[in-house]
Short mmCIF file of C-alpha atoms in Angstrom, two decimals:
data_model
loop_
_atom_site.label_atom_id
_atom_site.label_comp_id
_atom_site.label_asym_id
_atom_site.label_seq_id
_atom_site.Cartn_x
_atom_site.Cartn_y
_atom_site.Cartn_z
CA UNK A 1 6.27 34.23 -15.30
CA UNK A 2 4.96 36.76 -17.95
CA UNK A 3 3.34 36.03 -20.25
CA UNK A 4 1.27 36.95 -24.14
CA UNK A 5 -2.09 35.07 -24.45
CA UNK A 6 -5.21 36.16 -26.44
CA UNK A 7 -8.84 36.19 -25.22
CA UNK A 8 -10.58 33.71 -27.79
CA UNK A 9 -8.71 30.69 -29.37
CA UNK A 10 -11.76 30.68 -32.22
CA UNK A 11 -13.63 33.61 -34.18
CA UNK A 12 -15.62 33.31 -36.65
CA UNK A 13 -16.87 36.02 -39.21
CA UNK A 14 -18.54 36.96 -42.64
CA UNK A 15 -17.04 37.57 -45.65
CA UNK A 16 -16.80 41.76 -45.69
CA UNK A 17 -17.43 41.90 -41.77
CA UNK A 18 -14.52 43.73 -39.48
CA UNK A 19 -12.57 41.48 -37.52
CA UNK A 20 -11.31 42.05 -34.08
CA UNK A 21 -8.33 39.88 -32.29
CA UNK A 22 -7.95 40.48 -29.21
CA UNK A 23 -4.22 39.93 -27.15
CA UNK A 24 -3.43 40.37 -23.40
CA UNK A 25 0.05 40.34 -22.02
CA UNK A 26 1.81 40.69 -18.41
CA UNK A 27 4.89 42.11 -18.84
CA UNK A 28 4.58 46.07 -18.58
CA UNK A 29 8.25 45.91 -19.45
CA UNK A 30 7.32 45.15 -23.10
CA UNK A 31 7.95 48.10 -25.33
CA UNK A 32 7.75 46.23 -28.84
CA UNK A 33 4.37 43.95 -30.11
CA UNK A 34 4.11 42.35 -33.20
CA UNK A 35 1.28 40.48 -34.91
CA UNK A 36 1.86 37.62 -37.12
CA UNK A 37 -0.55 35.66 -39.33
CA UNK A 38 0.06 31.87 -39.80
CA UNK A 39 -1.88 29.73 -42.34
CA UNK A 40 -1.87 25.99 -42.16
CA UNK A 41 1.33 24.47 -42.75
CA UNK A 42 2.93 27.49 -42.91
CA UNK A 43 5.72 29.49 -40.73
CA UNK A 44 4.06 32.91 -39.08
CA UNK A 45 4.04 35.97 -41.30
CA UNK A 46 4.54 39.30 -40.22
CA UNK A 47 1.57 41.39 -40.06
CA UNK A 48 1.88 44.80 -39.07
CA UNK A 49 3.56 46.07 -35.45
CA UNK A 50 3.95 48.72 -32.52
CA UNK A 51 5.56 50.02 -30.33
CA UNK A 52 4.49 51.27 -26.83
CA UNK A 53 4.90 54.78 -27.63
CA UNK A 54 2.28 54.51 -29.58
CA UNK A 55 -1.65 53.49 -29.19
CA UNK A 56 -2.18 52.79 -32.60
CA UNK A 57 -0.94 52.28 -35.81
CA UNK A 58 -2.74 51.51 -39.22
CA UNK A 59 -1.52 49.24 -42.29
CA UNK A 60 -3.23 48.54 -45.21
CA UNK A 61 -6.80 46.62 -43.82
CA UNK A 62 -5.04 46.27 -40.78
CA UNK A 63 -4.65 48.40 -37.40
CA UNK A 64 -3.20 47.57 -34.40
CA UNK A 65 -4.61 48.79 -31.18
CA UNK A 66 -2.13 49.14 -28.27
CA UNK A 67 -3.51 50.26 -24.39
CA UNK A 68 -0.79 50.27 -22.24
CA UNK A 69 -3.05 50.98 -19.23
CA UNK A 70 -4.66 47.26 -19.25
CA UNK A 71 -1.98 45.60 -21.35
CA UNK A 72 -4.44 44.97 -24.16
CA UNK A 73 -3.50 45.02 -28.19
CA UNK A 74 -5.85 44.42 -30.63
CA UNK A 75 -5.71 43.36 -34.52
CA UNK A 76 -8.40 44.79 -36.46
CA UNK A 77 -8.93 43.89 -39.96
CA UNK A 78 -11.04 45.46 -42.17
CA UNK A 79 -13.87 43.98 -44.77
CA UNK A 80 -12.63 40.55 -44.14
CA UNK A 81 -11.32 37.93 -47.12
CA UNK A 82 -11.49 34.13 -46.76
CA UNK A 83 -7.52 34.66 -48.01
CA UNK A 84 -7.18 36.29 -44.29
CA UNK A 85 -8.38 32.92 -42.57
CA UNK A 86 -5.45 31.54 -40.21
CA UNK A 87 -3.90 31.40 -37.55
CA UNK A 88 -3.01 35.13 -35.60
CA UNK A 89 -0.54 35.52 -32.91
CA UNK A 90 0.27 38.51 -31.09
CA UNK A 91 4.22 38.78 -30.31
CA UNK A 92 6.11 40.96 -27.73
CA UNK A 93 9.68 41.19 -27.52
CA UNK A 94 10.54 39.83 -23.59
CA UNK A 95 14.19 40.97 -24.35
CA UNK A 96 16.13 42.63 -26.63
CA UNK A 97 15.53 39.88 -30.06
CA UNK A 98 13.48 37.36 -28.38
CA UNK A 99 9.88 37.20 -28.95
CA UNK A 100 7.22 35.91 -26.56
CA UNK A 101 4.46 34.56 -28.87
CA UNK A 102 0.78 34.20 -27.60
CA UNK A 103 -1.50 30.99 -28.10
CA UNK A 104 -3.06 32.37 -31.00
CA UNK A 105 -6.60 32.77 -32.58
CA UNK A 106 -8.01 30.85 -35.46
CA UNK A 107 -10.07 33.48 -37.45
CA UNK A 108 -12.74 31.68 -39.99
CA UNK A 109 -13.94 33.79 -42.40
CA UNK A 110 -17.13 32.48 -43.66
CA UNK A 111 -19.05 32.93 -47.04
CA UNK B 1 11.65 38.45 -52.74
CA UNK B 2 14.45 37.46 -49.95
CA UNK B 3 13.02 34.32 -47.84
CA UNK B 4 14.46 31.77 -44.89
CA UNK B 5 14.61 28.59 -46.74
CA UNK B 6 14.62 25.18 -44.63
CA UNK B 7 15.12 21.50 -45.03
CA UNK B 8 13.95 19.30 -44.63
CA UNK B 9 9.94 20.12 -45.32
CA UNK B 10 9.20 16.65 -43.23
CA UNK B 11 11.29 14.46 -41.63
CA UNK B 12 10.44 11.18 -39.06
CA UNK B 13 12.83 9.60 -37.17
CA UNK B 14 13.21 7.13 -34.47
CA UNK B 15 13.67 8.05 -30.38
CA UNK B 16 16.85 8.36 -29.52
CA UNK B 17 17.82 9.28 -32.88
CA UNK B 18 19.93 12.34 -33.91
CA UNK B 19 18.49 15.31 -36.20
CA UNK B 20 19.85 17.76 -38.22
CA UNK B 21 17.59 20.78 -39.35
CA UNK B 22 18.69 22.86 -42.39
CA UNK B 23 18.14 26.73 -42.43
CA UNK B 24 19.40 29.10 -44.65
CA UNK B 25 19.03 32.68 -44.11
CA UNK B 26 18.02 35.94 -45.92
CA UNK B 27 21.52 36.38 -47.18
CA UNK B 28 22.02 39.78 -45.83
CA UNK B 29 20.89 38.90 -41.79
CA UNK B 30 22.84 38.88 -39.10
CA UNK B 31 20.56 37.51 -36.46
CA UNK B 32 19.25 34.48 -36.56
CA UNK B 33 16.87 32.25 -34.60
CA UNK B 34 15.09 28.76 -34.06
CA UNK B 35 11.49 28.34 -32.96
CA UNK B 36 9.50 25.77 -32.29
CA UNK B 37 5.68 25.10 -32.50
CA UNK B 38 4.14 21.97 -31.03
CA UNK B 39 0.69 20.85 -32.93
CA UNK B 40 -2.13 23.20 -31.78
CA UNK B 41 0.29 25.05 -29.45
CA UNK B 42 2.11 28.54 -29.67
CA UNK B 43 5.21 29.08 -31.19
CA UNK B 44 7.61 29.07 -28.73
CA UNK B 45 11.49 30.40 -28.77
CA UNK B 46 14.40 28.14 -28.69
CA UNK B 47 17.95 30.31 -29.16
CA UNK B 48 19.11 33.12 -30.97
CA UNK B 49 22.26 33.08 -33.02
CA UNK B 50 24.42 35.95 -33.60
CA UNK B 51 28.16 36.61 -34.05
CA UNK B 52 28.94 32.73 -34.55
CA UNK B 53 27.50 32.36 -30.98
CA UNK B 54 24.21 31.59 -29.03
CA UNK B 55 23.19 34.87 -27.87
CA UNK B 56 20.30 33.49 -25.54
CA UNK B 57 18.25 30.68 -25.51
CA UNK B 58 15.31 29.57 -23.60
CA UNK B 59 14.82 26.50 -20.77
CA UNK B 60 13.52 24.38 -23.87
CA UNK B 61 17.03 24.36 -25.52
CA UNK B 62 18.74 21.88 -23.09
CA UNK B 63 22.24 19.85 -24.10
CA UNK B 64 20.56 17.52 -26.37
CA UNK B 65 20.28 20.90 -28.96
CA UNK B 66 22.95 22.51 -30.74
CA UNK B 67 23.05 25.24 -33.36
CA UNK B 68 25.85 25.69 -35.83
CA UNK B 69 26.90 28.08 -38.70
CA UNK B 70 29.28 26.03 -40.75
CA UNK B 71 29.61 28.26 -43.35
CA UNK B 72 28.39 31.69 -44.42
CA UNK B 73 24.97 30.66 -45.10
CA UNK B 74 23.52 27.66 -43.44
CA UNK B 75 22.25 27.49 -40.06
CA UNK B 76 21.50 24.35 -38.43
CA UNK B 77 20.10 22.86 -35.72
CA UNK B 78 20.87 19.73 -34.39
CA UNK B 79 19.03 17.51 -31.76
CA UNK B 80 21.30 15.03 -30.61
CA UNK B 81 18.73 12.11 -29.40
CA UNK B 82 15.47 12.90 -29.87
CA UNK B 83 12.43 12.41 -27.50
CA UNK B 84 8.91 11.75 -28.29
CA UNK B 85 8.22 14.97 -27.17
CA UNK B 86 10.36 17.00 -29.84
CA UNK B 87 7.93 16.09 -32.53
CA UNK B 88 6.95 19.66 -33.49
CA UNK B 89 7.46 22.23 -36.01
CA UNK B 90 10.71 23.74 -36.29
CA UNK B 91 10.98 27.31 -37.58
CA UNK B 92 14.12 29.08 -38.31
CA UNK B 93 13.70 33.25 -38.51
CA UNK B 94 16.35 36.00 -39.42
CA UNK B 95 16.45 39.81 -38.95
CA UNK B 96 18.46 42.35 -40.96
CA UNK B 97 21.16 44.36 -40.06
CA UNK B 98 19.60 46.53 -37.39
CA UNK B 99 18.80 43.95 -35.21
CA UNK B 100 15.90 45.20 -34.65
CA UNK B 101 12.84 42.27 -33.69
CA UNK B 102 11.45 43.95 -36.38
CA UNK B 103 10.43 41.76 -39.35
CA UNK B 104 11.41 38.68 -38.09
CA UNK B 105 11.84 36.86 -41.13
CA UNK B 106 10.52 32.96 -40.84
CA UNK B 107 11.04 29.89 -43.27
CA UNK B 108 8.27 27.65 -43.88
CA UNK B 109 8.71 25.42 -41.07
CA UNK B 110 10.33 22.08 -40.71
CA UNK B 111 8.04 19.03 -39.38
CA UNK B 112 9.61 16.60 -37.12
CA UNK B 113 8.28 13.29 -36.20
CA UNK B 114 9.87 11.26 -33.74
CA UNK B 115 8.79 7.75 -33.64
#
């Protein structure tokens, strides 16, 4: 069936370093991604989103990367904080309000 | 700011056992939704709520769940006799007026543990 999964489960970075997250998914029907940020014990948090008119959009520290040719969307955060270590899903919308989440990468930000 | 409040934070029951998870809403939302999240898994959708009826759910939401709006703000869920394997995290989400997937809106989670 289709499906949203991400390349790494783990990354790990320094303090001030860029962060990339990367995010495949299957169905080309998607039109709507979404990442969300969960932190332990904690429900997922919106992050910043796209849709597939579009190949990139920027929020504050974040951008989201969207290439519609290999089905790829990317987080990228800039000068990483320890305060941005969690959990990070990607999200596509599989119908019209349902979201298909992805297994998620647990980004350690590191002194 | 607006959030999706839910109760209980924790809760641990016996098999066999029926649940009842607590949501309310952003007060202003018209869609609303249950997730689940398994320990080290992906969050994964249950149903979607909208109109005072299930507007789609997913293969995991079988006859031993229900979801209910008894009045104009709580949402519930309700697992009638629970399995070993419902012992997750239960996450209720609402979206404004649009409809749009938006900002999907999410409380803070409810544990369950079935015994």
């Amino acid at each position: 069936g289709e499906s949203v999964g991400l390349h790494l489960p783990t990354l790990s970075v320094q303090e001030g370093d860029n962060s990339i997250i990367n995010c495949a998914y299957s169905n080309s029907a998607s039109d709507y991604f979404i990442w969300y940020k969960q932190e332990s014990g904690k429900g997922p948090q919106f992050i910043i989103d796209i849709r597939s008119n579009m190949d990139k959009r920027q929020g504050q520290r974040v951008t989201v990367l969207l290439n519609k040719t290999v089905k790829h969307l990317s987080l990228q955060i800039a000068a990483t904080q320890p305060g941005d270590s969690a959990v990070y899903f990607c999200a596509e919308t599989g119908s019209a309000r349902q979201l298909t989440f992805g297994s998620g990468t647990q980004l350690t930000v590191l002194p | 700011e607006p959030e999706v409040t839910q109760t209980p934070s924790h809760q641990v029951t016996q098999m066999g056992q029926e649940v009842i998870l607590r949501c309310v809403p952003i007060s202003n939302h018209l869609y609303f939704y249950w997730y689940r999240q398994i320990l080290g898994q992906k969050v994964e959708f249950l149903v979607s709520f909208y109109n005072n009826e299930i507007s789609e759910k997913s293969e995991i939401f079988d006859d031993q769940f229900s979801v209910e709006r008894p009045d104009g703000s709580n949402f519930t869920l309700k697992i009638r006799s629970t399995k070993l394997e419902d012992s997750a995290m239960y996450f209720c989400a609402s979206i404004g007026t649009s409809g749009s997937t938006g900002e999907l809106f999410f409380g803070e989670g409810s544990r369950l543990t079935v015994l």
